């Protein structure tokens, strides 16, 4: 059963515009959410996270929004840059399970110059 | 470089052979995780250690898989009698419990190909 789901396998945006990546989850015990970026042949790189007690966290061009009632989170990248082109994974964890991560399937973001 | 280090980066093996991978976590991290990633999927949890204790194993981890972290530092993942379905990227990650932040940092992975 897929507890974390990214419904869009791919997203294409123009440089300078906003990229919005979406993620849905089903497990209400998740209390921490993360976004990772992955380039080919490399491991995932941590981007930004948010605790379930918050609804927004911002770090430079990256903002994560959490809507607990809808079990939905999103990553906004503004402005998008060609170097942001990568696969983005949403992940969730619950502290009581040792913080192991449950990942979505990923969204391939392409930022066109 | 104080990141997570994995060795080897690539491994090609014949079906039925045993393979062992090594992971060196970030030195101050007490938690170490193993994940497996196949094409088009996100990483899937295999097992994790807190210090030297293996605290959880996924049902994905069959009897042919064994992981150790003997001194609470580096870890090894062994796959015995490899099968073609074991072909995947094996990722190691580490984190520090008790800091209030649970982000894990990943190594570059070991790409296993079973022929």
mmCIF file of C-alpha atoms in Angstrom:
data_model
loop_
_atom_site.group_PDB
_atom_site.id
_atom_site.type_symbol
_atom_site.label_atom_id
_atom_site.label_comp_id
_atom_site.label_asym_id
_atom_site.label_seq_id
_atom_site.Cartn_x
_atom_site.Cartn_y
_atom_site.Cartn_z
ATOM 1 C CA UNK A 1 0.000 0.000 0.000
ATOM 2 C CA UNK A 2 1.441 3.338 -1.104
ATOM 3 C CA UNK A 3 1.386 5.585 1.965
ATOM 4 C CA UNK A 4 3.074 8.504 0.214
ATOM 5 C CA UNK A 5 2.035 9.335 -3.298
ATOM 6 C CA UNK A 6 3.265 11.791 -5.890
ATOM 7 C CA UNK A 7 0.710 11.735 -8.649
ATOM 8 C CA UNK A 8 2.675 13.702 -11.230
ATOM 9 C CA UNK A 9 5.581 11.727 -12.701
ATOM 10 C CA UNK A 10 6.861 14.821 -14.468
ATOM 11 C CA UNK A 11 6.602 18.610 -14.506
ATOM 12 C CA UNK A 12 8.027 21.110 -16.962
ATOM 13 C CA UNK A 13 8.322 24.851 -16.228
ATOM 14 C CA UNK A 14 10.042 27.880 -17.687
ATOM 15 C CA UNK A 15 13.060 29.384 -15.998
ATOM 16 C CA UNK A 16 12.031 32.129 -13.596
ATOM 17 C CA UNK A 17 8.520 30.777 -13.062
ATOM 18 C CA UNK A 18 7.194 28.907 -10.049
ATOM 19 C CA UNK A 19 7.463 25.131 -9.782
ATOM 20 C CA UNK A 20 4.858 23.422 -7.595
ATOM 21 C CA UNK A 21 5.360 19.771 -6.701
ATOM 22 C CA UNK A 22 2.618 17.941 -4.870
ATOM 23 C CA UNK A 23 2.484 15.008 -2.491
ATOM 24 C CA UNK A 24 -0.327 13.180 -0.688
ATOM 25 C CA UNK A 25 -0.106 10.787 2.235
ATOM 26 C CA UNK A 26 -2.477 8.411 3.945
ATOM 27 C CA UNK A 27 -0.826 7.602 7.280
ATOM 28 C CA UNK A 28 -2.047 10.042 9.932
ATOM 29 C CA UNK A 29 0.813 8.979 12.222
ATOM 30 C CA UNK A 30 3.374 10.735 10.041
ATOM 31 C CA UNK A 31 4.727 13.723 11.950
ATOM 32 C CA UNK A 32 7.646 14.885 9.840
ATOM 33 C CA UNK A 33 7.825 15.527 6.119
ATOM 34 C CA UNK A 34 10.811 16.057 3.876
ATOM 35 C CA UNK A 35 11.694 16.810 0.290
ATOM 36 C CA UNK A 36 14.758 15.362 -1.405
ATOM 37 C CA UNK A 37 16.273 16.122 -4.778
ATOM 38 C CA UNK A 38 18.034 13.445 -6.785
ATOM 39 C CA UNK A 39 20.318 13.696 -9.783
ATOM 40 C CA UNK A 40 21.043 10.593 -11.888
ATOM 41 C CA UNK A 41 23.612 8.205 -10.387
ATOM 42 C CA UNK A 42 23.654 10.088 -7.077
ATOM 43 C CA UNK A 43 21.950 9.602 -3.746
ATOM 44 C CA UNK A 44 19.043 11.833 -2.704
ATOM 45 C CA UNK A 45 20.020 15.250 -1.341
ATOM 46 C CA UNK A 46 17.995 16.741 1.509
ATOM 47 C CA UNK A 47 16.230 19.980 0.553
ATOM 48 C CA UNK A 48 13.742 21.079 3.169
ATOM 49 C CA UNK A 49 11.545 19.625 5.884
ATOM 50 C CA UNK A 50 8.490 20.475 7.936
ATOM 51 C CA UNK A 51 7.140 19.242 11.228
ATOM 52 C CA UNK A 52 3.460 18.392 11.554
ATOM 53 C CA UNK A 53 3.033 21.238 14.058
ATOM 54 C CA UNK A 54 3.707 23.782 11.317
ATOM 55 C CA UNK A 55 1.968 24.550 8.064
ATOM 56 C CA UNK A 56 4.770 26.321 6.247
ATOM 57 C CA UNK A 57 8.546 26.308 6.165
ATOM 58 C CA UNK A 58 10.686 28.492 3.938
ATOM 59 C CA UNK A 59 14.344 28.266 2.976
ATOM 60 C CA UNK A 60 15.495 30.616 0.267
ATOM 61 C CA UNK A 61 13.766 29.759 -2.990
ATOM 62 C CA UNK A 62 12.121 26.679 -1.461
ATOM 63 C CA UNK A 63 8.902 26.670 0.547
ATOM 64 C CA UNK A 64 7.051 23.620 1.808
ATOM 65 C CA UNK A 65 3.376 23.832 2.706
ATOM 66 C CA UNK A 66 1.576 21.234 4.819
ATOM 67 C CA UNK A 67 -2.202 20.777 4.934
ATOM 68 C CA UNK A 68 -2.779 18.147 7.587
ATOM 69 C CA UNK A 69 -6.544 17.984 7.197
ATOM 70 C CA UNK A 70 -6.101 17.150 3.513
ATOM 71 C CA UNK A 71 -2.993 15.030 4.141
ATOM 72 C CA UNK A 72 -1.268 17.016 1.438
ATOM 73 C CA UNK A 73 2.013 18.816 1.114
ATOM 74 C CA UNK A 74 3.605 20.797 -1.641
ATOM 75 C CA UNK A 75 7.010 22.179 -2.529
ATOM 76 C CA UNK A 76 7.218 25.579 -4.187
ATOM 77 C CA UNK A 77 10.374 26.668 -5.976
ATOM 78 C CA UNK A 78 10.531 30.353 -6.875
ATOM 79 C CA UNK A 79 12.146 31.347 -9.151
ATOM 80 C CA UNK A 80 12.895 28.071 -10.888
ATOM 81 C CA UNK A 81 16.363 27.643 -12.373
ATOM 82 C CA UNK A 82 17.678 25.136 -14.942
ATOM 83 C CA UNK A 83 19.915 23.649 -12.235
ATOM 84 C CA UNK A 84 16.761 22.650 -10.343
ATOM 85 C CA UNK A 85 16.051 20.015 -12.989
ATOM 86 C CA UNK A 86 16.086 16.718 -11.104
ATOM 87 C CA UNK A 87 13.795 14.110 -9.590
ATOM 88 C CA UNK A 88 12.097 15.361 -6.428
ATOM 89 C CA UNK A 89 10.992 12.909 -3.768
ATOM 90 C CA UNK A 90 8.532 13.587 -1.014
ATOM 91 C CA UNK A 91 9.137 11.570 2.168
ATOM 92 C CA UNK A 92 7.429 11.173 5.513
ATOM 93 C CA UNK A 93 8.368 9.717 8.866
ATOM 94 C CA UNK A 94 7.054 9.099 12.351
ATOM 95 C CA UNK A 95 9.421 9.477 15.270
ATOM 96 C CA UNK A 96 8.049 6.385 16.974
ATOM 97 C CA UNK A 97 9.253 4.223 14.072
ATOM 98 C CA UNK A 98 12.824 5.409 14.369
ATOM 99 C CA UNK A 99 12.313 8.063 11.753
ATOM 100 C CA UNK A 100 12.584 5.694 8.833
ATOM 101 C CA UNK A 101 11.424 7.449 5.701
ATOM 102 C CA UNK A 102 8.563 6.436 3.459
ATOM 103 C CA UNK A 103 9.072 7.899 -0.002
ATOM 104 C CA UNK A 104 6.787 8.795 -2.858
ATOM 105 C CA UNK A 105 7.562 7.696 -6.393
ATOM 106 C CA UNK A 106 9.174 10.984 -7.359
ATOM 107 C CA UNK A 107 8.457 13.788 -9.811
ATOM 108 C CA UNK A 108 10.877 14.638 -12.614
ATOM 109 C CA UNK A 109 11.160 18.429 -12.768
ATOM 110 C CA UNK A 110 12.524 19.999 -15.944
ATOM 111 C CA UNK A 111 13.223 23.726 -15.937
ATOM 112 C CA UNK A 112 13.616 25.067 -19.450
ATOM 113 C CA UNK A 113 15.885 28.059 -20.119
ATOM 114 C CA UNK B 1 34.496 15.217 3.227
ATOM 115 C CA UNK B 2 32.211 14.392 6.128
ATOM 116 C CA UNK B 3 29.288 13.026 4.128
ATOM 117 C CA UNK B 4 27.964 9.466 3.953
ATOM 118 C CA UNK B 5 30.315 7.235 1.994
ATOM 119 C CA UNK B 6 29.399 3.984 0.249
ATOM 120 C CA UNK B 7 31.639 1.387 -1.325
ATOM 121 C CA UNK B 8 31.665 0.137 -4.013
ATOM 122 C CA UNK B 9 29.765 2.531 -6.279
ATOM 123 C CA UNK B 10 29.021 -0.213 -8.772
ATOM 124 C CA UNK B 11 28.947 -3.997 -8.514
ATOM 125 C CA UNK B 12 28.225 -6.537 -11.231
ATOM 126 C CA UNK B 13 27.854 -10.098 -10.039
ATOM 127 C CA UNK B 14 26.661 -13.423 -11.353
ATOM 128 C CA UNK B 15 23.440 -14.890 -10.062
ATOM 129 C CA UNK B 16 24.080 -17.042 -7.024
ATOM 130 C CA UNK B 17 27.138 -15.151 -5.819
ATOM 131 C CA UNK B 18 27.344 -13.296 -2.509
ATOM 132 C CA UNK B 19 28.001 -9.561 -2.355
ATOM 133 C CA UNK B 20 28.804 -7.184 0.484
ATOM 134 C CA UNK B 21 28.433 -3.422 0.551
ATOM 135 C CA UNK B 22 29.901 -0.983 3.041
ATOM 136 C CA UNK B 23 28.556 2.286 4.392
ATOM 137 C CA UNK B 24 30.418 4.876 6.468
ATOM 138 C CA UNK B 25 27.930 7.325 7.996
ATOM 139 C CA UNK B 26 28.493 10.902 9.098
ATOM 140 C CA UNK B 27 30.639 10.450 12.186
ATOM 141 C CA UNK B 28 28.377 12.025 14.808
ATOM 142 C CA UNK B 29 25.226 10.272 13.544
ATOM 143 C CA UNK B 30 23.904 7.440 15.689
ATOM 144 C CA UNK B 31 21.243 6.182 13.269
ATOM 145 C CA UNK B 32 22.074 4.368 10.054
ATOM 146 C CA UNK B 33 19.563 3.233 7.437
ATOM 147 C CA UNK B 34 19.641 1.023 4.371
ATOM 148 C CA UNK B 35 17.236 1.615 1.488
ATOM 149 C CA UNK B 36 16.802 0.036 -1.932
ATOM 150 C CA UNK B 37 15.711 1.914 -5.020
ATOM 151 C CA UNK B 38 14.580 0.439 -8.314
ATOM 152 C CA UNK B 39 13.931 2.302 -11.532
ATOM 153 C CA UNK B 40 10.977 4.652 -11.416
ATOM 154 C CA UNK B 41 10.380 4.162 -7.696
ATOM 155 C CA UNK B 42 11.298 6.012 -4.566
ATOM 156 C CA UNK B 43 13.743 4.474 -2.103
ATOM 157 C CA UNK B 44 12.260 1.654 -0.007
ATOM 158 C CA UNK B 45 13.290 1.124 3.592
ATOM 159 C CA UNK B 46 15.211 -2.080 4.350
ATOM 160 C CA UNK B 47 16.590 -1.773 7.865
ATOM 161 C CA UNK B 48 18.003 0.646 10.418
ATOM 162 C CA UNK B 49 20.411 0.737 13.324
ATOM 163 C CA UNK B 50 20.626 2.954 16.326
ATOM 164 C CA UNK B 51 24.247 2.714 17.380
ATOM 165 C CA UNK B 52 25.064 -0.996 17.002
ATOM 166 C CA UNK B 53 21.527 -2.280 17.581
ATOM 167 C CA UNK B 54 19.461 -3.276 14.569
ATOM 168 C CA UNK B 55 16.048 -1.979 15.578
ATOM 169 C CA UNK B 56 13.860 -2.702 12.588
ATOM 170 C CA UNK B 57 13.878 -4.799 9.442
ATOM 171 C CA UNK B 58 11.445 -4.455 6.566
ATOM 172 C CA UNK B 59 9.616 -7.490 5.235
ATOM 173 C CA UNK B 60 11.481 -6.678 2.015
ATOM 174 C CA UNK B 61 14.616 -7.948 3.740
ATOM 175 C CA UNK B 62 14.542 -11.658 2.994
ATOM 176 C CA UNK B 63 16.673 -14.245 4.789
ATOM 177 C CA UNK B 64 19.332 -13.795 2.112
ATOM 178 C CA UNK B 65 19.980 -10.252 3.326
ATOM 179 C CA UNK B 66 21.917 -9.456 6.469
ATOM 180 C CA UNK B 67 23.158 -6.156 7.817
ATOM 181 C CA UNK B 68 25.580 -5.402 10.609
ATOM 182 C CA UNK B 69 26.930 -2.372 12.389
ATOM 183 C CA UNK B 70 29.401 -3.992 14.783
ATOM 184 C CA UNK B 71 30.802 -0.971 16.580
ATOM 185 C CA UNK B 72 28.080 1.537 15.924
ATOM 186 C CA UNK B 73 30.102 3.188 13.177
ATOM 187 C CA UNK B 74 30.273 1.709 9.667
ATOM 188 C CA UNK B 75 27.746 -0.839 8.437
ATOM 189 C CA UNK B 76 27.775 -3.697 5.950
ATOM 190 C CA UNK B 77 24.919 -5.136 3.930
ATOM 191 C CA UNK B 78 25.412 -8.659 2.593
ATOM 192 C CA UNK B 79 23.242 -10.366 0.019
ATOM 193 C CA UNK B 80 23.704 -14.113 -0.271
ATOM 194 C CA UNK B 81 22.839 -16.178 -3.361
ATOM 195 C CA UNK B 82 21.984 -13.097 -5.391
ATOM 196 C CA UNK B 83 19.023 -13.158 -7.759
ATOM 197 C CA UNK B 84 18.290 -10.977 -10.751
ATOM 198 C CA UNK B 85 15.515 -9.286 -8.756
ATOM 199 C CA UNK B 86 18.155 -7.978 -6.370
ATOM 200 C CA UNK B 87 19.426 -5.614 -9.069
ATOM 201 C CA UNK B 88 18.865 -2.128 -7.690
ATOM 202 C CA UNK B 89 20.534 0.902 -6.173
ATOM 203 C CA UNK B 90 21.331 0.292 -2.503
ATOM 204 C CA UNK B 91 21.365 3.505 -0.516
ATOM 205 C CA UNK B 92 22.712 4.160 2.936
ATOM 206 C CA UNK B 93 21.679 7.136 5.039
ATOM 207 C CA UNK B 94 22.463 8.434 8.503
ATOM 208 C CA UNK B 95 20.858 10.797 10.959
ATOM 209 C CA UNK B 96 21.172 11.903 14.556
ATOM 210 C CA UNK B 97 18.351 10.943 16.892
ATOM 211 C CA UNK B 98 17.340 13.329 19.621
ATOM 212 C CA UNK B 99 18.100 16.581 17.874
ATOM 213 C CA UNK B 100 14.493 17.263 16.988
ATOM 214 C CA UNK B 101 15.366 17.020 13.315
ATOM 215 C CA UNK B 102 15.045 13.701 11.583
ATOM 216 C CA UNK B 103 16.408 14.478 8.157
ATOM 217 C CA UNK B 104 18.620 11.699 6.922
ATOM 218 C CA UNK B 105 21.631 12.290 4.717
ATOM 219 C CA UNK B 106 22.265 9.816 1.941
ATOM 220 C CA UNK B 107 25.358 8.400 0.358
ATOM 221 C CA UNK B 108 25.765 8.104 -3.386
ATOM 222 C CA UNK B 109 24.607 4.518 -3.388
ATOM 223 C CA UNK B 110 25.873 1.190 -4.668
ATOM 224 C CA UNK B 111 24.434 0.120 -8.009
ATOM 225 C CA UNK B 112 24.099 -3.678 -8.051
ATOM 226 C CA UNK B 113 23.587 -5.553 -11.296
ATOM 227 C CA UNK B 114 22.981 -9.298 -11.111
ATOM 228 C CA UNK B 115 23.555 -11.083 -14.430
#
